[in-house]
mmCIF file of C-alpha atoms in Angstrom:
data_model
loop_
_atom_site.group_PDB
_atom_site.id
_atom_site.type_symbol
_atom_site.label_atom_id
_atom_site.label_comp_id
_atom_site.label_asym_id
_atom_site.label_seq_id
_atom_site.Cartn_x
_atom_site.Cartn_y
_atom_site.Cartn_z
ATOM 1 C CA UNK A 1 -17.988 -5.127 27.803
ATOM 2 C CA UNK A 2 -14.451 -6.466 27.366
ATOM 3 C CA UNK A 3 -14.328 -4.859 23.911
ATOM 4 C CA UNK A 4 -15.135 -1.420 25.282
ATOM 5 C CA UNK A 5 -12.483 -1.907 27.980
ATOM 6 C CA UNK A 6 -10.044 -2.709 25.166
ATOM 7 C CA UNK A 7 -10.830 0.589 23.417
ATOM 8 C CA UNK A 8 -10.482 2.389 26.744
ATOM 9 C CA UNK A 9 -7.266 0.853 28.008
ATOM 10 C CA UNK A 10 -5.678 -0.508 24.834
ATOM 11 C CA UNK A 11 -3.359 -3.401 24.275
ATOM 12 C CA UNK A 12 -2.049 -3.913 27.839
ATOM 13 C CA UNK A 13 -5.553 -4.632 29.130
ATOM 14 C CA UNK A 14 -6.243 -7.010 26.237
ATOM 15 C CA UNK A 15 -2.970 -8.821 26.756
ATOM 16 C CA UNK A 16 -3.727 -9.417 30.451
ATOM 17 C CA UNK A 17 -7.296 -10.450 29.667
ATOM 18 C CA UNK A 18 -6.098 -12.948 27.057
ATOM 19 C CA UNK A 19 -3.453 -14.277 29.416
ATOM 20 C CA UNK A 20 -6.068 -14.827 32.136
ATOM 21 C CA UNK A 21 -8.496 -16.517 29.751
ATOM 22 C CA UNK A 22 -6.144 -18.653 27.757
ATOM 23 C CA UNK A 23 -3.112 -19.357 29.944
ATOM 24 C CA UNK A 24 -4.513 -19.475 33.454
ATOM 25 C CA UNK A 25 -7.720 -21.323 32.541
ATOM 26 C CA UNK A 26 -6.631 -24.964 32.128
ATOM 27 C CA UNK A 27 -9.460 -25.909 29.770
ATOM 28 C CA UNK A 28 -8.165 -23.363 27.221
ATOM 29 C CA UNK A 29 -4.471 -23.899 27.759
ATOM 30 C CA UNK A 30 -4.080 -26.056 24.677
ATOM 31 C CA UNK A 31 -6.689 -24.209 22.608
ATOM 32 C CA UNK A 32 -5.402 -23.115 19.225
ATOM 33 C CA UNK A 33 -7.704 -20.089 19.270
ATOM 34 C CA UNK A 34 -6.342 -19.039 22.651
ATOM 35 C CA UNK A 35 -2.744 -19.218 21.489
ATOM 36 C CA UNK A 36 -3.607 -17.354 18.290
ATOM 37 C CA UNK A 37 -5.347 -14.515 20.136
ATOM 38 C CA UNK A 38 -2.587 -14.236 22.692
ATOM 39 C CA UNK A 39 0.096 -14.043 20.010
ATOM 40 C CA UNK A 40 -1.778 -11.652 17.727
ATOM 41 C CA UNK A 41 -3.838 -9.360 19.963
ATOM 42 C CA UNK A 42 -1.150 -8.141 22.332
ATOM 43 C CA UNK A 43 1.036 -6.065 19.987
ATOM 44 C CA UNK A 44 -1.768 -4.436 17.988
ATOM 45 C CA UNK A 45 -2.537 -0.833 18.761
ATOM 46 C CA UNK A 46 -5.914 0.339 20.019
ATOM 47 C CA UNK A 47 -5.212 3.564 18.123
ATOM 48 C CA UNK A 48 -5.279 1.762 14.764
ATOM 49 C CA UNK A 49 -8.456 -0.167 15.645
ATOM 50 C CA UNK A 50 -11.700 1.585 14.729
ATOM 51 C CA UNK A 51 -15.072 1.493 16.485
ATOM 52 C CA UNK A 52 -16.112 -1.489 14.347
ATOM 53 C CA UNK A 53 -13.106 -3.566 15.461
ATOM 54 C CA UNK A 54 -11.213 -3.255 12.156
ATOM 55 C CA UNK A 55 -7.455 -3.357 12.706
ATOM 56 C CA UNK A 56 -5.529 -1.183 10.245
ATOM 57 C CA UNK A 57 -2.184 -2.828 9.544
ATOM 58 C CA UNK A 58 -1.764 -1.573 5.968
ATOM 59 C CA UNK A 59 -0.642 1.975 5.133
ATOM 60 C CA UNK A 60 -0.492 3.537 1.680
ATOM 61 C CA UNK A 61 1.796 6.545 1.335
ATOM 62 C CA UNK A 62 1.705 8.821 -1.709
ATOM 63 C CA UNK A 63 5.206 10.028 -2.604
ATOM 64 C CA UNK A 64 4.203 12.627 -5.186
ATOM 65 C CA UNK A 65 1.249 14.231 -6.944
ATOM 66 C CA UNK A 66 3.122 14.329 -10.249
ATOM 67 C CA UNK A 67 2.770 11.715 -12.960
ATOM 68 C CA UNK A 68 4.295 11.126 -16.386
ATOM 69 C CA UNK A 69 0.955 9.819 -17.763
ATOM 70 C CA UNK A 70 -2.535 11.366 -17.915
ATOM 71 C CA UNK A 71 -4.886 8.386 -17.444
ATOM 72 C CA UNK A 72 -8.494 9.341 -18.148
ATOM 73 C CA UNK A 73 -9.969 7.725 -15.001
ATOM 74 C CA UNK A 74 -7.336 9.250 -12.714
ATOM 75 C CA UNK A 75 -6.515 12.782 -13.805
ATOM 76 C CA UNK A 76 -8.754 15.440 -15.348
ATOM 77 C CA UNK A 77 -7.741 16.252 -18.934
ATOM 78 C CA UNK A 78 -6.808 19.797 -17.933
ATOM 79 C CA UNK A 79 -4.444 18.407 -15.277
ATOM 80 C CA UNK A 80 -4.534 19.269 -11.570
ATOM 81 C CA UNK A 81 -3.195 22.122 -9.503
ATOM 82 C CA UNK A 82 -0.126 20.718 -7.779
ATOM 83 C CA UNK A 83 0.709 21.416 -4.147
ATOM 84 C CA UNK A 84 3.857 23.580 -3.743
ATOM 85 C CA UNK A 85 6.914 21.420 -3.025
ATOM 86 C CA UNK A 86 7.420 22.989 0.423
ATOM 87 C CA UNK A 87 4.013 21.650 1.456
ATOM 88 C CA UNK A 88 4.752 18.056 0.420
ATOM 89 C CA UNK A 89 6.198 15.553 2.870
ATOM 90 C CA UNK A 90 9.985 15.295 2.847
ATOM 91 C CA UNK A 91 11.672 11.890 2.831
ATOM 92 C CA UNK A 92 12.512 12.348 6.514
ATOM 93 C CA UNK A 93 8.870 13.139 7.357
ATOM 94 C CA UNK A 94 7.681 10.095 5.405
ATOM 95 C CA UNK A 95 10.048 7.825 7.336
ATOM 96 C CA UNK A 96 9.111 9.427 10.686
ATOM 97 C CA UNK A 97 5.407 8.820 10.073
ATOM 98 C CA UNK A 98 6.035 5.327 8.710
ATOM 99 C CA UNK A 99 8.078 4.463 11.816
ATOM 100 C CA UNK A 100 5.213 5.624 14.038
ATOM 101 C CA UNK A 101 2.611 3.556 12.175
ATOM 102 C CA UNK A 102 4.838 0.450 12.134
ATOM 103 C CA UNK A 103 5.427 0.809 15.879
ATOM 104 C CA UNK A 104 1.640 0.780 16.311
ATOM 105 C CA UNK A 105 1.159 -2.383 14.249
ATOM 106 C CA UNK A 106 1.315 -1.564 10.516
ATOM 107 C CA UNK A 107 2.933 -4.510 8.705
ATOM 108 C CA UNK A 108 2.591 -3.433 5.076
ATOM 109 C CA UNK A 109 3.383 -0.118 3.399
ATOM 110 C CA UNK A 110 2.575 0.615 -0.235
ATOM 111 C CA UNK A 111 4.161 3.593 -2.010
ATOM 112 C CA UNK A 112 1.834 5.289 -4.475
ATOM 113 C CA UNK A 113 1.445 8.602 -6.286
ATOM 114 C CA UNK A 114 1.041 10.237 -8.712
ATOM 115 C CA UNK A 115 3.799 8.082 -10.082
ATOM 116 C CA UNK A 116 6.090 7.150 -7.174
ATOM 117 C CA UNK A 117 9.006 6.123 -9.396
ATOM 118 C CA UNK A 118 9.503 9.673 -10.699
ATOM 119 C CA UNK A 119 10.491 10.806 -7.194
ATOM 120 C CA UNK A 120 14.321 11.046 -7.277
ATOM 121 C CA UNK A 121 14.812 9.633 -3.740
ATOM 122 C CA UNK A 122 12.417 6.673 -4.095
ATOM 123 C CA UNK A 123 15.186 4.037 -3.822
ATOM 124 C CA UNK A 124 16.499 5.684 -0.664
ATOM 125 C CA UNK A 125 12.977 5.833 0.844
ATOM 126 C CA UNK A 126 12.509 2.094 0.195
ATOM 127 C CA UNK A 127 15.905 1.424 1.825
ATOM 128 C CA UNK A 128 14.942 3.465 4.917
ATOM 129 C CA UNK A 129 11.580 1.681 5.202
ATOM 130 C CA UNK A 130 13.336 -1.683 4.961
ATOM 131 C CA UNK A 131 15.154 -0.882 8.211
ATOM 132 C CA UNK A 132 11.890 -0.513 10.173
ATOM 133 C CA UNK A 133 11.544 -3.434 12.551
ATOM 134 C CA UNK A 134 8.158 -5.125 12.217
ATOM 135 C CA UNK A 135 7.461 -4.027 8.647
ATOM 136 C CA UNK A 136 6.904 -7.177 6.580
ATOM 137 C CA UNK A 137 5.988 -5.854 3.131
ATOM 138 C CA UNK A 138 7.146 -2.831 1.112
ATOM 139 C CA UNK A 139 5.111 -2.520 -2.076
ATOM 140 C CA UNK A 140 4.811 -0.021 -4.895
ATOM 141 C CA UNK A 141 2.004 0.806 -7.344
ATOM 142 C CA UNK A 142 3.499 2.159 -10.563
ATOM 143 C CA UNK A 143 2.526 2.898 -14.153
ATOM 144 C CA UNK A 144 5.619 0.911 -15.136
ATOM 145 C CA UNK A 145 7.249 3.540 -17.358
ATOM 146 C CA UNK A 146 10.425 3.764 -15.215
ATOM 147 C CA UNK A 147 10.195 0.293 -13.682
ATOM 148 C CA UNK A 148 12.622 -1.744 -15.805
ATOM 149 C CA UNK A 149 15.362 0.840 -15.234
ATOM 150 C CA UNK A 150 14.870 1.205 -11.459
ATOM 151 C CA UNK A 151 13.744 -2.253 -10.378
ATOM 152 C CA UNK A 152 17.156 -3.875 -9.787
ATOM 153 C CA UNK A 153 18.054 -1.047 -7.340
ATOM 154 C CA UNK A 154 14.588 -1.076 -5.746
ATOM 155 C CA UNK A 155 14.788 -4.826 -5.172
ATOM 156 C CA UNK A 156 18.219 -4.472 -3.609
ATOM 157 C CA UNK A 157 16.849 -1.727 -1.328
ATOM 158 C CA UNK A 158 14.080 -4.017 -0.062
ATOM 159 C CA UNK A 159 11.037 -3.691 -2.358
ATOM 160 C CA UNK A 160 9.151 -6.976 -2.252
ATOM 161 C CA UNK A 161 5.781 -6.421 -3.986
ATOM 162 C CA UNK A 162 4.751 -4.674 -7.209
ATOM 163 C CA UNK A 163 1.496 -3.538 -8.810
ATOM 164 C CA UNK A 164 1.719 -2.224 -12.372
ATOM 165 C CA UNK A 165 -1.118 -0.315 -14.035
ATOM 166 C CA UNK A 166 -1.990 -1.466 -17.556
ATOM 167 C CA UNK A 167 -5.462 -0.965 -19.027
ATOM 168 C CA UNK A 168 -4.958 -2.298 -22.523
ATOM 169 C CA UNK A 169 -2.785 -4.707 -24.488
ATOM 170 C CA UNK A 170 -3.177 -2.599 -27.647
ATOM 171 C CA UNK A 171 -0.399 0.033 -28.021
ATOM 172 C CA UNK A 172 -2.564 2.585 -29.905
ATOM 173 C CA UNK A 173 -5.356 2.279 -27.340
ATOM 174 C CA UNK A 174 -2.789 2.689 -24.554
ATOM 175 C CA UNK A 175 -1.878 6.112 -25.967
ATOM 176 C CA UNK A 176 -5.561 7.059 -26.130
ATOM 177 C CA UNK A 177 -6.309 6.040 -22.505
ATOM 178 C CA UNK A 178 -3.167 7.508 -20.891
ATOM 179 C CA UNK A 179 -2.740 10.401 -23.372
ATOM 180 C CA UNK A 180 0.988 9.541 -23.681
ATOM 181 C CA UNK A 181 3.297 6.975 -25.338
ATOM 182 C CA UNK A 182 5.035 4.240 -23.319
ATOM 183 C CA UNK A 183 3.258 0.886 -23.830
ATOM 184 C CA UNK A 184 6.475 -1.007 -24.592
ATOM 185 C CA UNK A 185 8.194 0.416 -21.494
ATOM 186 C CA UNK A 186 5.350 -0.896 -19.319
ATOM 187 C CA UNK A 187 5.589 -4.350 -20.897
ATOM 188 C CA UNK A 188 9.340 -4.286 -20.371
ATOM 189 C CA UNK A 189 8.718 -3.460 -16.696
ATOM 190 C CA UNK A 190 6.318 -6.400 -16.278
ATOM 191 C CA UNK A 191 8.808 -8.823 -17.813
ATOM 192 C CA UNK A 192 11.685 -7.394 -15.727
ATOM 193 C CA UNK A 193 9.647 -7.922 -12.553
ATOM 194 C CA UNK A 194 8.960 -11.570 -13.401
ATOM 195 C CA UNK A 195 12.648 -12.075 -14.339
ATOM 196 C CA UNK A 196 13.713 -10.705 -10.945
ATOM 197 C CA UNK A 197 11.485 -13.210 -9.167
ATOM 198 C CA UNK A 198 8.485 -11.128 -8.064
ATOM 199 C CA UNK A 199 5.536 -13.511 -7.532
ATOM 200 C CA UNK A 200 2.953 -12.635 -8.511
ATOM 201 C CA UNK A 201 3.448 -9.425 -10.422
ATOM 202 C CA UNK A 202 0.085 -7.695 -10.016
ATOM 203 C CA UNK A 203 -1.253 -5.924 -13.093
ATOM 204 C CA UNK A 204 -4.037 -3.407 -12.375
ATOM 205 C CA UNK A 205 -6.591 -2.972 -15.149
ATOM 206 C CA UNK A 206 -9.429 -0.455 -14.714
ATOM 207 C CA UNK A 207 -12.276 -1.766 -16.868
ATOM 208 C CA UNK A 208 -14.408 0.881 -18.610
ATOM 209 C CA UNK A 209 -17.259 0.258 -20.999
ATOM 210 C CA UNK A 210 -16.479 1.594 -24.432
ATOM 211 C CA UNK A 211 -12.734 1.637 -23.668
ATOM 212 C CA UNK A 212 -11.390 -1.807 -22.867
ATOM 213 C CA UNK A 213 -14.137 -4.234 -21.773
ATOM 214 C CA UNK A 214 -13.564 -6.018 -25.101
ATOM 215 C CA UNK A 215 -10.053 -6.985 -23.897
ATOM 216 C CA UNK A 216 -11.067 -9.077 -20.875
ATOM 217 C CA UNK A 217 -10.305 -12.367 -22.634
ATOM 218 C CA UNK A 218 -6.987 -11.043 -23.942
ATOM 219 C CA UNK A 219 -5.933 -10.140 -20.399
ATOM 220 C CA UNK A 220 -6.907 -13.597 -19.090
ATOM 221 C CA UNK A 221 -4.852 -15.126 -21.899
ATOM 222 C CA UNK A 222 -1.957 -12.877 -20.778
ATOM 223 C CA UNK A 223 -1.801 -14.994 -17.567
ATOM 224 C CA UNK A 224 -1.213 -18.220 -19.500
ATOM 225 C CA UNK A 225 2.583 -18.040 -19.702
ATOM 226 C CA UNK A 226 3.393 -15.289 -17.171
ATOM 227 C CA UNK A 227 3.213 -15.451 -13.328
ATOM 228 C CA UNK A 228 1.039 -12.336 -13.181
ATOM 229 C CA UNK A 229 -2.175 -11.554 -11.317
ATOM 230 C CA UNK A 230 -4.317 -9.405 -13.614
ATOM 231 C CA UNK A 231 -6.668 -7.444 -11.359
ATOM 232 C CA UNK A 232 -9.812 -6.156 -13.068
ATOM 233 C CA UNK A 233 -10.882 -3.024 -11.183
ATOM 234 C CA UNK A 234 -14.399 -1.626 -11.332
ATOM 235 C CA UNK A 235 -14.384 1.971 -12.569
ATOM 236 C CA UNK A 236 -14.683 4.274 -9.529
ATOM 237 C CA UNK A 237 -15.849 7.903 -9.226
ATOM 238 C CA UNK A 238 -13.297 10.609 -8.328
ATOM 239 C CA UNK A 239 -13.144 14.338 -8.937
ATOM 240 C CA UNK A 240 -12.610 15.192 -12.595
ATOM 241 C CA UNK A 241 -12.802 11.691 -14.092
ATOM 242 C CA UNK A 242 -16.375 12.218 -15.382
ATOM 243 C CA UNK A 243 -17.544 8.975 -13.808
ATOM 244 C CA UNK A 244 -20.714 7.586 -15.308
ATOM 245 C CA UNK A 245 -22.582 4.473 -14.124
ATOM 246 C CA UNK A 246 -22.972 3.372 -17.747
ATOM 247 C CA UNK A 247 -19.168 3.210 -18.095
ATOM 248 C CA UNK A 248 -18.843 0.816 -15.124
ATOM 249 C CA UNK A 249 -18.585 -2.897 -15.925
ATOM 250 C CA UNK A 250 -19.521 -4.903 -12.833
ATOM 251 C CA UNK A 251 -17.583 -7.871 -11.483
ATOM 252 C CA UNK A 252 -20.493 -10.228 -12.267
ATOM 253 C CA UNK A 253 -20.629 -9.095 -15.882
ATOM 254 C CA UNK A 254 -16.852 -9.506 -16.276
ATOM 255 C CA UNK A 255 -16.944 -12.950 -14.661
ATOM 256 C CA UNK A 256 -19.791 -14.109 -16.922
ATOM 257 C CA UNK A 257 -17.876 -13.005 -20.031
ATOM 258 C CA UNK A 258 -14.730 -14.852 -18.937
ATOM 259 C CA UNK A 259 -16.583 -18.022 -17.896
ATOM 260 C CA UNK A 260 -18.156 -18.291 -21.342
ATOM 261 C CA UNK A 261 -14.629 -18.720 -22.734
ATOM 262 C CA UNK A 262 -13.154 -20.648 -19.770
ATOM 263 C CA UNK A 263 -15.998 -22.488 -17.980
ATOM 264 C CA UNK A 264 -13.367 -24.373 -15.954
ATOM 265 C CA UNK A 265 -12.272 -21.144 -14.204
ATOM 266 C CA UNK A 266 -11.473 -21.939 -10.528
ATOM 267 C CA UNK A 267 -12.165 -19.675 -7.533
ATOM 268 C CA UNK A 268 -9.113 -19.289 -5.279
ATOM 269 C CA UNK A 269 -9.138 -18.865 -1.473
ATOM 270 C CA UNK A 270 -8.410 -15.379 -0.134
ATOM 271 C CA UNK A 271 -7.479 -13.648 3.123
ATOM 272 C CA UNK A 272 -10.212 -12.016 5.227
ATOM 273 C CA UNK A 273 -8.927 -8.480 4.528
ATOM 274 C CA UNK A 274 -8.349 -9.034 0.811
ATOM 275 C CA UNK A 275 -9.963 -6.581 -1.605
ATOM 276 C CA UNK A 276 -9.726 -9.098 -4.444
ATOM 277 C CA UNK A 277 -11.849 -12.050 -5.545
ATOM 278 C CA UNK A 278 -9.318 -14.323 -7.267
ATOM 279 C CA UNK A 279 -9.691 -16.959 -9.978
ATOM 280 C CA UNK A 280 -7.406 -19.101 -12.091
ATOM 281 C CA UNK A 281 -7.667 -20.971 -15.373
ATOM 282 C CA UNK A 282 -6.246 -24.444 -14.613
ATOM 283 C CA UNK A 283 -2.681 -24.893 -15.900
ATOM 284 C CA UNK A 284 -2.182 -21.160 -16.513
ATOM 285 C CA UNK A 285 0.915 -19.750 -14.761
ATOM 286 C CA UNK A 286 -0.865 -16.647 -13.541
ATOM 287 C CA UNK A 287 -4.309 -15.770 -12.215
ATOM 288 C CA UNK A 288 -6.979 -13.063 -12.385
ATOM 289 C CA UNK A 289 -8.729 -11.072 -9.657
ATOM 290 C CA UNK A 290 -11.625 -8.648 -9.398
ATOM 291 C CA UNK A 291 -11.628 -5.501 -7.251
ATOM 292 C CA UNK A 292 -15.339 -4.967 -6.629
ATOM 293 C CA UNK A 293 -15.267 -1.600 -4.811
ATOM 294 C CA UNK A 294 -18.546 -0.479 -6.361
ATOM 295 C CA UNK A 295 -20.804 -3.516 -6.890
ATOM 296 C CA UNK A 296 -19.763 -5.516 -3.790
ATOM 297 C CA UNK A 297 -17.823 -3.300 -1.380
ATOM 298 C CA UNK A 298 -15.392 -4.805 1.145
ATOM 299 C CA UNK A 299 -15.623 -2.061 3.764
ATOM 300 C CA UNK A 300 -16.361 -4.572 6.544
ATOM 301 C CA UNK A 301 -12.844 -6.019 6.358
ATOM 302 C CA UNK A 302 -10.972 -2.818 5.422
ATOM 303 C CA UNK A 303 -7.507 -2.667 7.010
ATOM 304 C CA UNK A 304 -6.139 0.315 5.018
ATOM 305 C CA UNK A 305 -5.163 3.875 5.802
ATOM 306 C CA UNK A 306 -3.726 6.467 3.396
ATOM 307 C CA UNK A 307 -1.326 9.373 3.697
ATOM 308 C CA UNK A 308 -1.442 11.848 0.802
ATOM 309 C CA UNK A 309 1.698 13.436 -0.642
ATOM 310 C CA UNK A 310 0.903 16.651 1.253
ATOM 311 C CA UNK A 311 0.697 14.746 4.531
ATOM 312 C CA UNK A 312 -3.037 14.285 5.088
ATOM 313 C CA UNK A 313 -4.370 11.095 6.669
ATOM 314 C CA UNK A 314 -7.376 9.632 4.838
ATOM 315 C CA UNK A 315 -9.078 6.763 6.656
ATOM 316 C CA UNK A 316 -11.269 5.944 3.629
ATOM 317 C CA UNK A 317 -10.417 6.198 -0.061
ATOM 318 C CA UNK A 318 -13.919 7.500 -0.835
ATOM 319 C CA UNK A 319 -14.353 9.694 2.238
ATOM 320 C CA UNK A 320 -13.556 13.400 2.098
ATOM 321 C CA UNK A 321 -12.499 13.876 5.735
ATOM 322 C CA UNK A 322 -8.753 14.366 6.191
ATOM 323 C CA UNK A 323 -6.366 15.210 9.033
ATOM 324 C CA UNK A 324 -3.041 16.974 8.368
ATOM 325 C CA UNK A 325 -0.266 14.941 9.985
ATOM 326 C CA UNK A 326 2.249 17.211 8.236
ATOM 327 C CA UNK A 327 1.050 20.295 10.130
ATOM 328 C CA UNK A 328 1.189 18.518 13.497
ATOM 329 C CA UNK A 329 4.616 17.080 12.664
ATOM 330 C CA UNK A 330 5.993 20.488 11.671
ATOM 331 C CA UNK A 331 4.538 22.209 14.731
ATOM 332 C CA UNK A 332 6.581 19.863 16.926
ATOM 333 C CA UNK A 333 3.904 17.384 18.066
ATOM 334 C CA UNK A 334 5.315 14.506 20.113
ATOM 335 C CA UNK A 335 4.926 10.862 19.053
ATOM 336 C CA UNK A 336 2.255 10.420 21.725
ATOM 337 C CA UNK A 337 0.297 13.416 20.432
ATOM 338 C CA UNK A 338 0.544 12.180 16.839
ATOM 339 C CA UNK A 339 -0.673 8.724 17.881
ATOM 340 C CA UNK A 340 -3.663 10.321 19.665
ATOM 341 C CA UNK A 341 -4.494 12.379 16.536
ATOM 342 C CA UNK A 342 -4.241 9.280 14.313
ATOM 343 C CA UNK A 343 -6.328 7.262 16.786
ATOM 344 C CA UNK A 344 -9.061 9.895 16.838
ATOM 345 C CA UNK A 345 -9.228 9.911 13.005
ATOM 346 C CA UNK A 346 -9.343 6.107 12.833
ATOM 347 C CA UNK A 347 -12.039 6.123 15.528
ATOM 348 C CA UNK A 348 -14.235 8.321 13.308
ATOM 349 C CA UNK A 349 -14.002 5.950 10.325
ATOM 350 C CA UNK A 350 -17.449 5.066 9.025
ATOM 351 C CA UNK A 351 -18.817 1.554 8.709
ATOM 352 C CA UNK A 352 -18.808 1.725 4.910
ATOM 353 C CA UNK A 353 -18.538 4.127 1.992
ATOM 354 C CA UNK A 354 -21.592 6.027 0.778
ATOM 355 C CA UNK A 355 -22.273 3.890 -2.332
ATOM 356 C CA UNK A 356 -21.266 4.584 -5.903
ATOM 357 C CA UNK A 357 -24.061 7.029 -6.772
ATOM 358 C CA UNK A 358 -23.531 9.116 -3.632
ATOM 359 C CA UNK A 359 -19.738 9.009 -4.018
ATOM 360 C CA UNK A 360 -20.063 10.349 -7.558
ATOM 361 C CA UNK A 361 -21.849 13.436 -6.143
ATOM 362 C CA UNK A 362 -19.406 13.986 -3.238
ATOM 363 C CA UNK A 363 -16.473 16.373 -3.265
ATOM 364 C CA UNK A 364 -13.239 14.369 -3.068
ATOM 365 C CA UNK A 365 -9.743 14.718 -4.494
ATOM 366 C CA UNK A 366 -8.955 13.426 -7.983
ATOM 367 C CA UNK A 367 -7.316 9.993 -7.701
ATOM 368 C CA UNK A 368 -3.892 11.443 -8.565
ATOM 369 C CA UNK A 369 -4.032 13.712 -5.480
ATOM 370 C CA UNK A 370 -5.112 10.854 -3.183
ATOM 371 C CA UNK A 371 -2.549 8.229 -4.131
ATOM 372 C CA UNK A 372 -3.928 5.045 -5.666
#
């Protein structure tokens, strides 16, 4: 089939095939679909396309395993054994790998952790990424503690999207969930981001029964006067977070609770590869979204890859197979060899994750060692 020829010969074959179909065939010459495919298919790499046709144009890079909070759903209470610094990716290695992925078609890079904003060279890394031709979005996921202080420099360096983790609007409960102080610093970070023109500022809220499901309405109300997108995330199983099905509040349950208070809640359109189901209360400045990884997975449209702080490529957040790009990079692998290694890993990506009950039994890294 033409699809198998694409996987065999890559983008040059597809480009010629599209040209023949949509430029040389007169009946298609004016077709909008033909022009779209010609413009979009040619540059995308076969190496970042898996066996189910999913094109991976979004890369998440963890900058550090360290964090200045101890969130209960992310890090085991006893902490984690950190990788020695010499085994973590250097800034130069991060940029080298990012350049390779962007050359192959990645358009969005998100910096995660740990807490990425505790890495001393984070502003410089953002500035180096900004120089990569073809990269459209540089984002960061942060706990917000250092955000207000660093954001003006990060924005100047090229950061154009922000996700801030906040699981409660009650300061005392914040300390209980994250095992540290800092609520007011996070709020300051959210307000600084809106002041500096970030639209929307995404606020990530992991909803856990018995912890914060009673704050759903408060978080929706938080969107009334602020241009924020509060994203309610279903509680997910990772090593050490003592995941329990009873603690998970499903998207449907959350939506029902919110609709009882705001029956006029409107569903918003979303992109095909979006992980979020978005809604808005009419006349509110902001909006809300649901990340339904457990109850209604979005594996079929997944466009994401992850690189851990120690340089391992993970093709699925919930999968435990990893490939060390760091080791290949340090042993002098050429760009072509690295691309082949990445392509092979992407090619092995499964159709979907194993389901929440199976995932909870599987060996995987704690979230802090994956990079949110």
